[in-house]
Each structure stands twice: as C-alpha cells, then as structure tokens.
CSV table of C-alpha atoms and ligand atoms in Angstrom, one decimal:
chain,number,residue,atom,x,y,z
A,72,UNK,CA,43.4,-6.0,-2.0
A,73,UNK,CA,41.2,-8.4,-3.4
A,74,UNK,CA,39.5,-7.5,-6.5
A,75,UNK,CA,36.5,-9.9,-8.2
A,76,UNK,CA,37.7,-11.1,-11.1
A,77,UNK,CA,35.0,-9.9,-13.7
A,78,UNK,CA,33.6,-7.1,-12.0
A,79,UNK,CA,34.0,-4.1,-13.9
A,80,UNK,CA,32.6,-1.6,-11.4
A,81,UNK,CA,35.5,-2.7,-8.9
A,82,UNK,CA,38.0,-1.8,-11.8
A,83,UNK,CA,39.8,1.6,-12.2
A,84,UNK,CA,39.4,3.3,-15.4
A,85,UNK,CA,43.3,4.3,-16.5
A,86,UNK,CA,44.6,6.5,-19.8
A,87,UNK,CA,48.3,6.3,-20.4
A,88,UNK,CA,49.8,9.7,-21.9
A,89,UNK,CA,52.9,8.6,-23.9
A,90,UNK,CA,53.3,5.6,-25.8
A,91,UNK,CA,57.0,5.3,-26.7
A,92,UNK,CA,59.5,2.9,-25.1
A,93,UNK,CA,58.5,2.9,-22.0
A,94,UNK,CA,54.6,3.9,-22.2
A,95,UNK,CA,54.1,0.7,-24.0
A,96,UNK,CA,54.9,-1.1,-20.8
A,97,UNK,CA,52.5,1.1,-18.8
A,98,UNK,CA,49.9,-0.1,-21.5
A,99,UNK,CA,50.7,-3.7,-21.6
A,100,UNK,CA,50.9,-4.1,-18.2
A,101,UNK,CA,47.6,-2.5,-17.7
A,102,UNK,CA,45.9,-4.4,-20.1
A,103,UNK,CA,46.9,-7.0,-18.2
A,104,UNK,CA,45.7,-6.1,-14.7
A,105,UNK,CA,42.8,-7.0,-13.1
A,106,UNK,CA,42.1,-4.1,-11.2
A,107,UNK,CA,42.6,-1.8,-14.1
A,108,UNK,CA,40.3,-0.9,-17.1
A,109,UNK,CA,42.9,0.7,-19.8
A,110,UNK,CA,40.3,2.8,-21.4
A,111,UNK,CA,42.4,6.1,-23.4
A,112,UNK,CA,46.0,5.9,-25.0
A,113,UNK,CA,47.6,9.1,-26.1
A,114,UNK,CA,50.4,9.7,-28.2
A,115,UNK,CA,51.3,12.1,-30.9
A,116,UNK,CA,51.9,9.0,-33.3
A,117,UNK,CA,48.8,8.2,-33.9
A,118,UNK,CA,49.6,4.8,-36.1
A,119,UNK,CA,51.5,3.3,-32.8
A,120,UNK,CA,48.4,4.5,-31.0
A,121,UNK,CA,46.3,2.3,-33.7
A,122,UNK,CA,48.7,-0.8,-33.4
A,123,UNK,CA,48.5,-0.9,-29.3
A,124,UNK,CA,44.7,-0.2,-29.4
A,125,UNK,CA,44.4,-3.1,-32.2
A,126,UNK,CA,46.7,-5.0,-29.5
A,127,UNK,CA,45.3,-4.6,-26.4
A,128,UNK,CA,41.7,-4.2,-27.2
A,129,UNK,CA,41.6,-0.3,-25.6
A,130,UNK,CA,38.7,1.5,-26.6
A,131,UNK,CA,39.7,5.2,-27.1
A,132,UNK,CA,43.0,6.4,-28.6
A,133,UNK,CA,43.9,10.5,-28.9
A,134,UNK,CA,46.9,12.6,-30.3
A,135,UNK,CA,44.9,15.1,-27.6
A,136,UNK,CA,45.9,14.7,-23.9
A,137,UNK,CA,42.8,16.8,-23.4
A,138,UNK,CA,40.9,14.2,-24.8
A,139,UNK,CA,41.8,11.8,-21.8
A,140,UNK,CA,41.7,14.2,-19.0
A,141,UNK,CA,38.1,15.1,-20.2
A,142,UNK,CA,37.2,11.5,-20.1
A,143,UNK,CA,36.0,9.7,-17.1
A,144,UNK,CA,39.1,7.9,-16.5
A,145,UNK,CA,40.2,7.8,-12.9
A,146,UNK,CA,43.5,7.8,-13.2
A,147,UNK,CA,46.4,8.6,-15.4
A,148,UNK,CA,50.0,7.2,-16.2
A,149,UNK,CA,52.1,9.8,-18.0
A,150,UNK,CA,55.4,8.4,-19.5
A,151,UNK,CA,55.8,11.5,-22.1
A,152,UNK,CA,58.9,13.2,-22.8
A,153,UNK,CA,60.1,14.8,-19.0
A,154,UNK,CA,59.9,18.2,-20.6
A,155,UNK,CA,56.3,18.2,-20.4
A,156,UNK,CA,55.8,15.9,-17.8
A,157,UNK,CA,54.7,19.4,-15.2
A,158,UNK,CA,52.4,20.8,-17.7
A,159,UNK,CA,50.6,17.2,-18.1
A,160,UNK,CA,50.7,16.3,-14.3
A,161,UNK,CA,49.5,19.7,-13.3
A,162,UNK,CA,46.5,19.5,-15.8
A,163,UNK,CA,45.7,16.2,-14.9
A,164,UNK,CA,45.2,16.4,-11.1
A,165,UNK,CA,43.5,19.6,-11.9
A,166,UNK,CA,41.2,17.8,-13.9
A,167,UNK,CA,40.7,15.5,-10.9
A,168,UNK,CA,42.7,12.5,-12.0
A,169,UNK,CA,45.0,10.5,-9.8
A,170,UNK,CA,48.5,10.2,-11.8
A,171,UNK,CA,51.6,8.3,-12.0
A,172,UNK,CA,54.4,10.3,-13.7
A,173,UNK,CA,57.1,8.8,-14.9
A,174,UNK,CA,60.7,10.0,-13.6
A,175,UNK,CA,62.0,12.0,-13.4
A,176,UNK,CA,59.0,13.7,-11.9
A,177,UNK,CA,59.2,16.9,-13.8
A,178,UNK,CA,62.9,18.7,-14.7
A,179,UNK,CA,63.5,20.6,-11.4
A,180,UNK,CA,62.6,20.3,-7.9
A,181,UNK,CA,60.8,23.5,-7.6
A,182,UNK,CA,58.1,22.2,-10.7
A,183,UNK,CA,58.3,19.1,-8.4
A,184,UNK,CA,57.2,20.6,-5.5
A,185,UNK,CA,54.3,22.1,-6.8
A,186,UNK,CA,53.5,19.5,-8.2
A,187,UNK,CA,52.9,18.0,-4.4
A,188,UNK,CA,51.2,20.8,-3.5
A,189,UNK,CA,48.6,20.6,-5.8
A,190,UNK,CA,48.1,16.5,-5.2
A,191,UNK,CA,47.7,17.5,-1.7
A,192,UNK,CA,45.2,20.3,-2.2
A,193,UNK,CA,43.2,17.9,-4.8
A,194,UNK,CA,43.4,15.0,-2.4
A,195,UNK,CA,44.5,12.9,-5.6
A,196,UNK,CA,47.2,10.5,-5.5
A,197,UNK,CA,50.4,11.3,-7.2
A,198,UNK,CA,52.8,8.3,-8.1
A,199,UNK,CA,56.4,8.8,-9.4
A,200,UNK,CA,57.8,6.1,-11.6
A,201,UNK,CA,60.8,4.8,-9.1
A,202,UNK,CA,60.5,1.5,-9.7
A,203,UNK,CA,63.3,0.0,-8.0
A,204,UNK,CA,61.1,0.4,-4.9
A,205,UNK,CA,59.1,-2.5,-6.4
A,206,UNK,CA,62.3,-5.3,-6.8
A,207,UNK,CA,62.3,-7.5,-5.0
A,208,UNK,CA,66.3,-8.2,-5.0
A,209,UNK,CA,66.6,-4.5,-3.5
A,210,UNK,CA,63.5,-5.3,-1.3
A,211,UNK,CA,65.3,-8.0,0.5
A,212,UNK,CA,68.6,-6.3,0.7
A,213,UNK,CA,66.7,-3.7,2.4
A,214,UNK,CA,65.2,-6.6,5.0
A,215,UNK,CA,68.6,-7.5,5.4
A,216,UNK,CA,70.2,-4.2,6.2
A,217,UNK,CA,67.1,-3.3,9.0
A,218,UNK,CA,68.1,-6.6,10.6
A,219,UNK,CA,71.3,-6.0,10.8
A,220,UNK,CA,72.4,-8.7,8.5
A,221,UNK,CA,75.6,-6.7,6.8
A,222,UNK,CA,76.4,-5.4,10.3
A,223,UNK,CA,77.7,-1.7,10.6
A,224,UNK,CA,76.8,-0.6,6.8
A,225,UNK,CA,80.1,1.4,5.6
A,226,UNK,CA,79.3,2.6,2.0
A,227,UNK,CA,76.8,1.7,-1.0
A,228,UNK,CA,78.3,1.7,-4.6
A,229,UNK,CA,76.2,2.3,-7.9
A,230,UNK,CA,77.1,1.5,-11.3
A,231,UNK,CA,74.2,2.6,-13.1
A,232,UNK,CA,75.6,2.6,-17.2
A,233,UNK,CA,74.4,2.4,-20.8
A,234,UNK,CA,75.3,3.4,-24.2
A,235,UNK,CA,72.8,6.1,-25.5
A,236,UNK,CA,73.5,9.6,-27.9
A,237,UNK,CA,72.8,12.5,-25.4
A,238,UNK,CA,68.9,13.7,-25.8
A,239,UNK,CA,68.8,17.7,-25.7
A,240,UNK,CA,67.8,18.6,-22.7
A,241,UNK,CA,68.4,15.8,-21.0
A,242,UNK,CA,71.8,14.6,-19.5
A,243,UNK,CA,73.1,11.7,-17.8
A,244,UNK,CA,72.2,13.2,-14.4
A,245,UNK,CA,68.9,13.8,-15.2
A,246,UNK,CA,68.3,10.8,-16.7
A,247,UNK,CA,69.7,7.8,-14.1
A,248,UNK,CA,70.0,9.4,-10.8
A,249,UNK,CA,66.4,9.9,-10.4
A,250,UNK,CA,66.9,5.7,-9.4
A,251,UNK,CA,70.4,6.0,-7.9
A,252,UNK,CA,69.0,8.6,-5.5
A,253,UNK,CA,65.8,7.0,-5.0
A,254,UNK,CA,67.6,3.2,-4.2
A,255,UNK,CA,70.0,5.2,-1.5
A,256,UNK,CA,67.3,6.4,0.2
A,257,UNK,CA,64.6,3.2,-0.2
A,258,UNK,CA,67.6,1.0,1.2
A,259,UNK,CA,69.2,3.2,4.1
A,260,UNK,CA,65.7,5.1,4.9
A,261,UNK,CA,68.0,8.4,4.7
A,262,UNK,CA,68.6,11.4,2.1
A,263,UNK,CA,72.6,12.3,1.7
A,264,UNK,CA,73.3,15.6,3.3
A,265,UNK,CA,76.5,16.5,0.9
A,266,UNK,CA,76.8,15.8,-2.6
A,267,UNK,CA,80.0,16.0,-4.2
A,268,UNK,CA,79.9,15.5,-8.4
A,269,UNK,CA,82.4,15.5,-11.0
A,270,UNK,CA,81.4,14.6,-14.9
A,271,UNK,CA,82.3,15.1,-18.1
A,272,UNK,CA,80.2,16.4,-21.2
A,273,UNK,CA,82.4,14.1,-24.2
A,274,UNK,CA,79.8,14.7,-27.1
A,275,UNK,CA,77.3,17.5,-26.6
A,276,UNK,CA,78.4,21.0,-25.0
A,277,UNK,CA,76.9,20.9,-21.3
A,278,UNK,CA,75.0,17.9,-21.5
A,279,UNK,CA,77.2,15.4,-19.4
A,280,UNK,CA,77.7,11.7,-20.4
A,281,UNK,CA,79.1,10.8,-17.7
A,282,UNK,CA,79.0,11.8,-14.1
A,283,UNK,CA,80.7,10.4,-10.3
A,284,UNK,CA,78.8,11.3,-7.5
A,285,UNK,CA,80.0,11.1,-4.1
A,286,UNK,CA,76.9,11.1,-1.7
A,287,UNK,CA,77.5,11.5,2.6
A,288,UNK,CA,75.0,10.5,4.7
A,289,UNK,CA,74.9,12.5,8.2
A,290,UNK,CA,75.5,8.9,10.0
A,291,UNK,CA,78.6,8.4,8.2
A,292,UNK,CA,77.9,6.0,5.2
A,293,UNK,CA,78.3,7.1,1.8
A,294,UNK,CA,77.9,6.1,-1.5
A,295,UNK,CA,79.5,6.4,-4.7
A,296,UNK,CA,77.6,6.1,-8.0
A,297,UNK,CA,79.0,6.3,-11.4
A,298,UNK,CA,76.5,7.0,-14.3
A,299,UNK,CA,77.4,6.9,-18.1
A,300,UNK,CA,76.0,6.9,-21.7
A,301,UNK,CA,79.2,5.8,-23.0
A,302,UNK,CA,80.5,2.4,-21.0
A,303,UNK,CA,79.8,-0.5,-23.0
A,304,UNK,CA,76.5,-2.5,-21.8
A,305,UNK,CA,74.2,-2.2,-19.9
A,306,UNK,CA,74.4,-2.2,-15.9
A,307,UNK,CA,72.4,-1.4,-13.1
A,308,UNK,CA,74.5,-2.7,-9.8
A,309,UNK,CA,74.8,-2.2,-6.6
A,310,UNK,CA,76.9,-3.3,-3.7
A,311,UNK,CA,76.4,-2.6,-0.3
A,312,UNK,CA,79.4,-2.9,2.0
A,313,UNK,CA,79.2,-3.3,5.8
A,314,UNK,CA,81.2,-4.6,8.7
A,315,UNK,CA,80.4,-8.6,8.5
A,316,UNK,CA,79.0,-8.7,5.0
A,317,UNK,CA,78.3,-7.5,1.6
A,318,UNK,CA,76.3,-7.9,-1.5
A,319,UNK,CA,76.3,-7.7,-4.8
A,320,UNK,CA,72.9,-7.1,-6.7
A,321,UNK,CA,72.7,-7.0,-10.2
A,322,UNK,CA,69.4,-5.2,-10.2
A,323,UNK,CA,68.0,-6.3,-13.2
A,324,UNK,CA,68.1,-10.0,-13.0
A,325,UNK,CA,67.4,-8.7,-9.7
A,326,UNK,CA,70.1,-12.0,-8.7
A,327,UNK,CA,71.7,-10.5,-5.0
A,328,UNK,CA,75.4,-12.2,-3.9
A,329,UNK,CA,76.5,-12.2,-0.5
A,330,UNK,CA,80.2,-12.5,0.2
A,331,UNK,CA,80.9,-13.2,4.0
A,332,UNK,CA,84.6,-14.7,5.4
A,333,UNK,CA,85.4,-15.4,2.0
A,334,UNK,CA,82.9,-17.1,0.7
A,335,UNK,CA,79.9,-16.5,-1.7
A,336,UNK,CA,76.0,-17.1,-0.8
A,337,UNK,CA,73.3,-17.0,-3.9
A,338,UNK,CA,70.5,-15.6,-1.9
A,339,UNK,CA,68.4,-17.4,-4.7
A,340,UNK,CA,65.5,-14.6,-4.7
A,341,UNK,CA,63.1,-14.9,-8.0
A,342,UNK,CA,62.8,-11.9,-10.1
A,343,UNK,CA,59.3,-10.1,-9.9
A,344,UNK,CA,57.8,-8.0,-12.9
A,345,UNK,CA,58.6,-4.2,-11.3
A,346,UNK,CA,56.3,-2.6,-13.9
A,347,UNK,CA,53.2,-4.6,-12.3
A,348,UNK,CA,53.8,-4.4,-8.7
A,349,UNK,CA,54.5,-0.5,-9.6
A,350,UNK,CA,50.9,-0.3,-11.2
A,351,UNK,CA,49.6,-2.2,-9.0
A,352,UNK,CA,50.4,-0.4,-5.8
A,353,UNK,CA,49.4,2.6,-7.4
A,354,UNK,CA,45.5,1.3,-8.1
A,355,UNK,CA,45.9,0.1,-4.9
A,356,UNK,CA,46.4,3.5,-3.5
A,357,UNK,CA,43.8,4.8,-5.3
A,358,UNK,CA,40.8,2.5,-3.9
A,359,UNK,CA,42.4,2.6,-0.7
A,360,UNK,CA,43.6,6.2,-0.2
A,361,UNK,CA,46.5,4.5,1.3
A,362,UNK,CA,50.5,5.9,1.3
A,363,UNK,CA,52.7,5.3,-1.6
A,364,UNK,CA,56.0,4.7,-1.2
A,365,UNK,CA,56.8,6.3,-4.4
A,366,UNK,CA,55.3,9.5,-3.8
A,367,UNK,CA,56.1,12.9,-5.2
A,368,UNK,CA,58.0,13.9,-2.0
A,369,UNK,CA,60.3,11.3,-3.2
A,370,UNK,CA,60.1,12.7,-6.5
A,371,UNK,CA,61.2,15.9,-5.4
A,372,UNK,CA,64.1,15.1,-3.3
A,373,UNK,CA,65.7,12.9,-6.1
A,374,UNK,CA,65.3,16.1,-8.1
A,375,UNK,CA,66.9,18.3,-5.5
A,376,UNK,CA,69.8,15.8,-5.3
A,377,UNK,CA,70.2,16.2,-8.8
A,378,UNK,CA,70.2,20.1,-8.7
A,379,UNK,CA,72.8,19.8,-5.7
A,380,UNK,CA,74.9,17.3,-8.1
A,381,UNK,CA,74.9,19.9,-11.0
A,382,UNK,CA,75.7,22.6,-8.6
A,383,UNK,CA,78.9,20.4,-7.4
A,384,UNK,CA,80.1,19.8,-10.8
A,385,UNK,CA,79.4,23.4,-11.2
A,386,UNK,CA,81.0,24.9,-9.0
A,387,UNK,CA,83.8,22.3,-8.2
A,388,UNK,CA,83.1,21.9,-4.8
A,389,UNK,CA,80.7,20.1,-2.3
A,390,UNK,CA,77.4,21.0,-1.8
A,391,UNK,CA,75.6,20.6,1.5
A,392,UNK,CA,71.8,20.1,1.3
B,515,NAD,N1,61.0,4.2,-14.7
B,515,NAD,C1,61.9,3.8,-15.6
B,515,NAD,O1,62.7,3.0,-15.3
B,515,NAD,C2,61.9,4.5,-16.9
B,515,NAD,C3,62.6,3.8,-18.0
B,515,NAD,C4,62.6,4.5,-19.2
B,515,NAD,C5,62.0,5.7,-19.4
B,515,NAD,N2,61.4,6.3,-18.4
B,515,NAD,C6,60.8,7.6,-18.5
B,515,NAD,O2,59.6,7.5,-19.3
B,515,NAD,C7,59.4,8.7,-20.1
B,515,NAD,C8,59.3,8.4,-21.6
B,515,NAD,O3,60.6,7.8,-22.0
B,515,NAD,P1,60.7,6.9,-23.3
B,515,NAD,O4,62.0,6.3,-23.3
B,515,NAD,O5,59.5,6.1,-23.4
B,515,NAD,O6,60.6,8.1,-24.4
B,515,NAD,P2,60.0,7.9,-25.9
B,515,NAD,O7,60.5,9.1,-26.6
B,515,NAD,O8,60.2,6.6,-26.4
B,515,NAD,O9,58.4,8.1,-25.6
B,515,NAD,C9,57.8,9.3,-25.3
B,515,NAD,C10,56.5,9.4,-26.0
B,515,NAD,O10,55.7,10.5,-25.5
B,515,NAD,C11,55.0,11.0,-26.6
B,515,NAD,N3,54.6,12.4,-26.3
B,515,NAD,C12,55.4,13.5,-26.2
B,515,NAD,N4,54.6,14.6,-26.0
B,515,NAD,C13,53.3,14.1,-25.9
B,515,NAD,C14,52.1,14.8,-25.7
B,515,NAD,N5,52.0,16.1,-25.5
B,515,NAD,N6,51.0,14.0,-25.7
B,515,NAD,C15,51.1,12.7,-25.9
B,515,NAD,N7,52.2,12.0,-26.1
B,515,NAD,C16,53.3,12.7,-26.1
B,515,NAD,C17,56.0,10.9,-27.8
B,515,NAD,O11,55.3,10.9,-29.0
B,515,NAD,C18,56.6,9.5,-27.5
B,515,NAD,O12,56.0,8.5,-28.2
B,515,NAD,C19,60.6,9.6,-19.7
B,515,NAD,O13,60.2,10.5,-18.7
B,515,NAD,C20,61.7,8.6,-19.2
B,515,NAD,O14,62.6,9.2,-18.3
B,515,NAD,C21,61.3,5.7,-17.1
C-alpha cells in the first residue's frame, strides 16, 4: 500500500492501551510509521505515560481507557495485562474501533470467541498479537516446507524458554504457547488434533513453570514443544525435521540452518523488525478491509489448544480436539 508521505488524511489515527514492556514497542513503532498517527496513550502510570508522550511527540495521554475509545482514533492496540484484555477488546469494537490485542487474545477460548463474533457483527478488524507470523526466518521456512524443500516433514520441535517468577494468574502455558501453537499452524497450515501435556508447577501451587506438550497432527507429523520459566536464557527455537532435510531457526536472530547429507547451509536470511511488519499489516487491513493472517480465529484456536493442554496435564491423559 502506498501511503504519501506527509499526508495526514491518508494516516490512521491509533491509541495504544498499555504501556508496560511490551506496549512501549506498540508506541515506538507507531510513532514511527508512516501510515499511522499515534494520537492517545493509556496507562494507569501516568508518569511513564508523560515520559513516552514527551518522547514520541503524542498528543493525548489518559489513565482512562474510556478516554481513548471516546476519541476519534480509528484504531486501537491493547498490550494490557491479559486479564482484561476481553473487557478492553469488547469495549473497543463496540465503540467502533478496529483493535489489535495482544496475546494471548483474552484468557479462554470461549471470551475468545466472542470476541470474533462481535468483530464480525461490527465489521471492524480484529488483530491478535502473533507475531511470529511476521519473521521472516519462519516465513521462509514456511516457503520451504510448501515446496517441498525438507521432503516428507516428520516432526517440528519447540524450545520456547525463559527465566521469569510465575505472574498470578498467569502460567507458563498461558503465557508462551499462544506462539508455539500459532508457529505450528503458520508453518504446516494445520491445527494438532491430540494434545498430550505434562508440566510441573516448582514455585507457585497450580501455576506451571514448566510444561511438555506433545502435539499430533491428523497427517501424521507432530511436534514436541517444551516451555519453561526456569531454564537458564532465553530461547525461542525451532527445528523442523523431514525426510531429506532439516532446520534449525533460532527465531530471534531469526538466523535458519539447514543440515542436509551431513553438511550445514546458512540460509543467510536478514532479520526484519516483527513489531513493524505486525503494525503494519494491521493498518493495512484497516484501509484495505483485506484478511489478516493474525486474526482472532487464530487467536482462539491457540487458546483452545491451550485449554486442551491444561485438560491433558489434568487429567493425565490425551486429549483429542
Ligand atoms: N507478542 C508478544 O511477543 C508479546 C511479548 C510480551 C508481552 N506480550 C503481551 O503484552 C501484554 C502486556 O505485557 P507486558 O509484558 O507489557 O506487561 P506489563 O505489566 O509490563 O504492562 C502492562 C501495562 O498495562 C497497564 N494496564 C493494566 N490495566 C490497564 C488499564 N485498565 N488501562 C490502561 N493500562 C492498563 C499496566 O499499568 C502496565 O503498564 C500481555 O498480554 C503479554 O502477554 C506479548
């Protein structure tokens, strides 16, 4: 899409909801955009809401959501706490503003889902923050696999791990599966039909640290992801296995390895800013009323794998979606 440069009526006025760690990067990136007019912040810290407005030149800040969705902005990104990400969503497209909600989408699959139903009957667009969807390591990978580069695909393993004190409510689960999930299904353009989950809650009764899910896929391939708060580091890795080769990706760097007959191809790919091409494709949508391909159906599934996960773990048993 090809915006003018200066033109402000071609730009889409934007409030971000939620200015902690990972707001800021809504509001950066924003302010950065040439398609995007960042014209509300919210947060109930209202000094950080004076430092980014100082910052990034944005003209309105509020401790009131109510504030923004009153505004004219067109569009909102909310990267507040997931416990109140429903009750913000479901307020926002009912005030007529597209959103982007941060993942996961809200804290269970039924919220989720209601959420989709009321984007749909509001005609607004509604975004979920899976940004692996926008790397381009995993987005060539994906190329790769459609064109039969690995061969037969056997199994995907997924090492998402980093050291972080449990959050009440929130568990491991919760927290980094929304992307595990989501990268399964962006790369093999399936959902797993069995889900089999075993974890272990080491610091806070019932809030798991650290979780192994075994996910089947009806065609045969599967994938094993292991998530933790404990492991030393930080990783976010994937490997995809199939009959003539496999890769490593190291999804941050975003630097995939291919290992074929022994030997070990860089496939050299330069890392893109994710947060951008997220934002971008979700203006994008807007002006265009085009798809997204990280929409709250996604969303929802991701959170329906993660009820099924919890069930497993549960239960002790497998759990067939
Ligand atoms: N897509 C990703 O890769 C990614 C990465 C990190 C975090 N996240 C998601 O982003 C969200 C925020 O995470 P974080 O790490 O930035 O947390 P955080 O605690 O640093 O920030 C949350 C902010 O929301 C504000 N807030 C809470 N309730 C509010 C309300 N009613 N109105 C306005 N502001 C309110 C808090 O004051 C806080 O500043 C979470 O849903 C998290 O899962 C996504």
């Amino acid at each position: 899409m090809n915006f003018s440069k200066d033109d402000k009526m071609d730009k889409i006025k934007i409030g971000v909801i939620g200015t902690g760690y990972w707001g800021k990067k809504h509001v950066f990136e924003y302010s950065q955009l040439k398609e995007a007019e960042l014209s509300w912040i919210c947060d109930l810290d209202k000094s950080l809401l004076k430092t980014l407005s100082k910052d990034h030149n944005i003209p309105n800040i509020t401790t009131n959501y109510k504030d923004v969705l009153e505004s004219d902005v067109k569009a909102v990104s909310i990267c507040s706490n997931n416990e109140n990400h429903y009750k913000l969503a479901k307020e926002a497209l009912l005030a007529g503003k597209h959103v982007l909600l941060e993942k996961p989408m809200t804290t269970s699959s039924k919220t989720s889902q209601d959420l989709v139903n009321i984007a749909k009957k509001a005609k607004r667009q509604l975004a979920v923050g899976h940004i692996f969807r926008f790397n381009d390591g995993l987005s060539e990978v994906k190329k790769l696999i459609k064109k039969g580069y690995f061969g037969d695909i056997y199994f995907l393993r997924l090492q998402w791990t980093t050291v972080l004190n449990p959050k009440n409510p929130i568990d491991v689960i919760l927290d980094l599966c929304p992307h595990t999930f989501d990268i399964m299904n962006y790369l093999l353009d399936e959902w797993p039909i069995k889900i089999t989950c075993t974890g272990k809650a080491y610091r806070k009764k019932n809030l798991e640290d650290v979780a192994f899910i075994m996910a089947e896929f009806k065609n045969g391939i599967c994938a094993h992801t292991e998530v933790s708060w404990l492991l030393p580091g930080k990783v976010r890795e994937l490997y995809v296995i199939g009959s003539k080769r496999s890769a490593n990706v190291e999804c941050l760097s975003q630097k995939v390895l291919v290992f074929e007959n022994g030997k070990e191809i860089n496939l050299n790919i330069t890392a893109n800013n994710t947060i951008a091409s997220e934002l971008s494709h979700f203006l994008d949508s807007i002006k265009k009323g085009s798809t997204l391909s990280n929409d709250g159906e996604i969303g929802t599934k991701t959170l329906q794998l993660i009820e099924a996960s919890k069930e497993s773990l549960k239960k002790g048993k497998t759990i067939e979606i």
